[in-house]
Amino acid sequence: MMSPAARFINLLFATLLLLALGAHAQTAKLPNVTILATGGTIAGTGSTSTTTVGYTAATVGVQSLIKAVPELAKVANVTGEQVFQIASENMGNEHWLTLAKRVNVLLAQANVDGIVITHGTDTMEETAYFLNLVVKSRKPVVLVGAMRPSTALSADGPINLYNAVLLAGSPDAVGKGVMVAMNDQIHAARDVTKTNTSTPDAFKTPELGMLGYFQGNRALFYHQPIRKHTADTEFDVSALTSLPQVDIAYGYANVGPTVVDALVAAGAKGLIHAGVGDGSLAAKVLPSLKAARAKGVIIVRASRVGQGILARNGEANDDALDFVASDTLNPQKARILLMLALTKTNNTRDIQRMFYTY
Ligand code: ASP
């Protein structure tokens, strides 16, 4: 017969053992998230804590970014890789191909549940949309950055990174395509855009709406993307080492043919015309666009306005001109879809279908 004291000690040990096992099980249950670091302001440093402009982007390494947010360990088993260390205005097609291939390799591994990509904010929406079209997995891929450098008072990088890791490890994020996590909000790659040069609320999905919020240590969804993405696209970059040259010509009052002519002479295979209004074509530019099309260059009409559907056969007779309408894609995202489209076809009807699909 056990004494009451011995029974109490036995009970105490049994409880401690159960608690320890429970804690272990919880750690083992945490998702595995890989952070791929590419640079940007989230990895930037300024000379003082109040330096929020005139700082240097892309100086802090991925391990330091992770160390700065110990809370990450509570929501995921995090590993980091430094893929590039650049300001995102220097992001190029070759960077995208390298990044996409690495993401696809990692997501094919059973021990990777999601990916976070730290990135400069200037071209984050472009990298996000490119990956949205070429990642071959339904696992979450989340881009994150910061509007203030890591050394600033109220730097937004650490909380943004925490939210991004939370999202990349969330089962609710599976199948939602590539996302952007900024300022406590979740945005879809296709529709998000940077709308402010410097404030922390720069990323918005105007009109079409963001996907959700972060609150109470949870990623909360209210919408989901409708356009096809990731595992459901027809694009495959695994064998590509370059992308077709596609450039953007901007529309404005008094515009002439110089830029279009120069881009075609420089070898563009496709041109995005970022027209005024609903993609209107100035009379002085139209002959150059027609001549470019006659040479085989694919012309996509987009708008510099930022909202709304670019109406096919609206401000121009696209059927007669054999041009393509960008639908709701902004010019910089239309450029990405056209580059990928040109890896598959030169047929404008097929390309128009892609613009209505992705
Ligand atoms: N120029 C920086 C970049 O895009 C700005 C930022 O990250 O916010 O890398």
Short mmCIF file of C-alpha atoms in Angstrom, two decimals, residues 49-181:
data_model
loop_
_atom_site.label_atom_id
_atom_site.label_comp_id
_atom_site.label_asym_id
_atom_site.label_seq_id
_atom_site.Cartn_x
_atom_site.Cartn_y
_atom_site.Cartn_z
CA SER A 49 16.37 55.03 -35.66
CA THR A 50 14.49 57.86 -37.34
CA THR A 51 15.98 57.24 -40.78
CA THR A 52 13.01 56.06 -42.82
CA VAL A 53 14.22 57.36 -46.17
CA GLY A 54 17.77 57.42 -47.49
CA TYR A 55 18.64 54.09 -45.82
CA THR A 56 20.41 51.17 -47.50
CA ALA A 57 18.26 48.22 -48.61
CA ALA A 58 19.44 44.59 -48.52
CA THR A 59 22.18 44.56 -45.88
CA VAL A 60 20.83 42.19 -43.17
CA GLY A 61 21.16 38.44 -43.75
CA VAL A 62 18.38 35.89 -43.41
CA GLN A 63 19.66 34.40 -40.13
CA SER A 64 19.60 37.85 -38.51
CA LEU A 65 16.07 38.44 -39.80
CA ILE A 66 14.96 35.19 -38.19
CA LYS A 67 16.84 35.88 -34.94
CA ALA A 68 15.16 39.27 -34.66
CA VAL A 69 11.75 37.56 -34.33
CA PRO A 70 12.08 34.76 -31.72
CA GLU A 71 8.27 34.44 -31.78
CA LEU A 72 8.59 32.64 -35.12
CA ALA A 73 9.63 29.49 -33.24
CA LYS A 74 6.20 29.38 -31.59
CA VAL A 75 4.34 29.10 -34.90
CA ALA A 76 6.68 27.16 -37.21
CA ASN A 77 9.90 25.26 -37.54
CA VAL A 78 11.71 27.89 -39.57
CA THR A 79 14.76 27.51 -41.79
CA GLY A 80 16.32 30.29 -43.87
CA GLU A 81 18.15 30.55 -47.19
CA GLN A 82 19.72 33.65 -48.69
CA VAL A 83 18.76 33.45 -52.37
CA PHE A 84 19.76 37.01 -53.36
CA GLN A 85 20.64 40.18 -51.48
CA ILE A 86 19.28 42.98 -53.69
CA ALA A 87 16.95 45.95 -53.72
CA SER A 88 13.90 44.86 -55.65
CA GLU A 89 14.22 47.56 -58.30
CA ASN A 90 17.05 45.33 -59.54
CA MET A 91 14.90 42.21 -59.75
CA GLY A 92 15.16 40.69 -63.22
CA ASN A 93 13.75 37.81 -65.24
CA GLU A 94 16.78 35.68 -64.40
CA HIS A 95 16.20 36.22 -60.65
CA TRP A 96 12.58 35.12 -61.10
CA LEU A 97 13.59 31.93 -62.90
CA THR A 98 16.10 31.06 -60.18
CA LEU A 99 13.59 31.80 -57.43
CA ALA A 100 10.73 29.89 -59.06
CA LYS A 101 12.89 26.81 -59.60
CA ARG A 102 14.05 26.87 -55.95
CA VAL A 103 10.46 27.27 -54.71
CA ASN A 104 9.31 24.33 -56.85
CA VAL A 105 12.14 22.11 -55.59
CA LEU A 106 11.40 22.97 -51.96
CA LEU A 107 7.63 22.58 -52.22
CA ALA A 108 8.04 19.14 -53.82
CA GLN A 109 9.64 18.01 -50.53
CA ALA A 110 7.27 16.40 -48.03
CA ASN A 111 9.06 18.15 -45.14
CA VAL A 112 8.30 21.68 -46.44
CA ASP A 113 4.78 22.95 -45.70
CA GLY A 114 5.10 26.51 -46.94
CA ILE A 115 7.47 29.20 -48.16
CA VAL A 116 8.00 32.81 -47.17
CA ILE A 117 9.95 35.09 -49.50
CA THR A 118 11.34 38.30 -48.02
CA HIS A 119 11.46 40.89 -50.80
CA GLY A 120 11.76 44.58 -51.53
CA THR A 121 8.39 46.23 -51.87
CA ASP A 122 8.99 48.07 -55.15
CA THR A 123 8.52 45.02 -57.39
CA MET A 124 6.99 42.63 -54.85
CA GLU A 125 3.67 42.53 -56.70
CA GLU A 126 5.49 41.50 -59.89
CA THR A 127 7.48 38.67 -58.33
CA ALA A 128 4.31 37.51 -56.55
CA TYR A 129 2.34 37.38 -59.82
CA PHE A 130 5.17 35.65 -61.68
CA LEU A 131 5.33 32.93 -59.01
CA ASN A 132 1.52 32.75 -58.96
CA LEU A 133 1.74 31.62 -62.59
CA VAL A 134 4.67 29.19 -62.38
CA VAL A 135 4.76 27.56 -58.92
CA LYS A 136 3.62 23.97 -59.28
CA SER A 137 2.17 23.36 -55.84
CA ARG A 138 -0.91 24.15 -53.77
CA LYS A 139 1.23 24.76 -50.67
CA PRO A 140 1.30 28.39 -49.46
CA VAL A 141 3.87 30.83 -50.86
CA VAL A 142 3.90 34.22 -49.13
CA LEU A 143 5.84 37.33 -50.09
CA VAL A 144 6.64 39.81 -47.36
CA GLY A 145 8.57 43.04 -47.05
CA ALA A 146 8.71 46.21 -45.04
CA MET A 147 8.19 49.87 -45.73
CA ARG A 148 10.60 50.87 -42.94
CA PRO A 149 14.16 49.57 -42.57
CA SER A 150 14.99 47.15 -39.78
CA THR A 151 16.71 49.88 -37.74
CA ALA A 152 13.73 52.28 -37.74
CA LEU A 153 11.43 53.11 -34.81
CA SER A 154 8.29 51.00 -35.28
CA ALA A 155 9.91 48.96 -38.05
CA ASP A 156 7.15 46.96 -39.74
CA GLY A 157 9.42 44.11 -40.91
CA PRO A 158 9.30 41.91 -37.77
CA ILE A 159 5.48 41.80 -37.44
CA ASN A 160 5.11 41.38 -41.20
CA LEU A 161 7.56 38.47 -41.12
CA TYR A 162 5.76 36.88 -38.17
CA ASN A 163 2.43 37.16 -40.02
CA ALA A 164 3.93 35.77 -43.21
CA VAL A 165 5.29 32.68 -41.43
CA LEU A 166 1.95 32.20 -39.68
CA LEU A 167 0.23 32.33 -43.08
CA ALA A 168 2.70 30.04 -44.84
CA GLY A 169 2.12 27.42 -42.14
CA SER A 170 -1.64 27.77 -42.08
CA PRO A 171 -3.77 24.94 -43.54
CA ASP A 172 -6.33 27.61 -44.55
CA ALA A 173 -3.75 29.12 -46.91
CA VAL A 174 -3.37 25.93 -48.99
CA GLY A 175 -4.70 26.41 -52.54
CA LYS A 176 -4.98 30.20 -52.28
CA GLY A 177 -2.12 30.87 -54.70
CA VAL A 178 0.81 33.16 -54.00
CA MET A 179 -0.01 35.80 -51.40
CA VAL A 180 1.43 39.02 -50.03
CA ALA A 181 1.43 39.63 -46.25
#
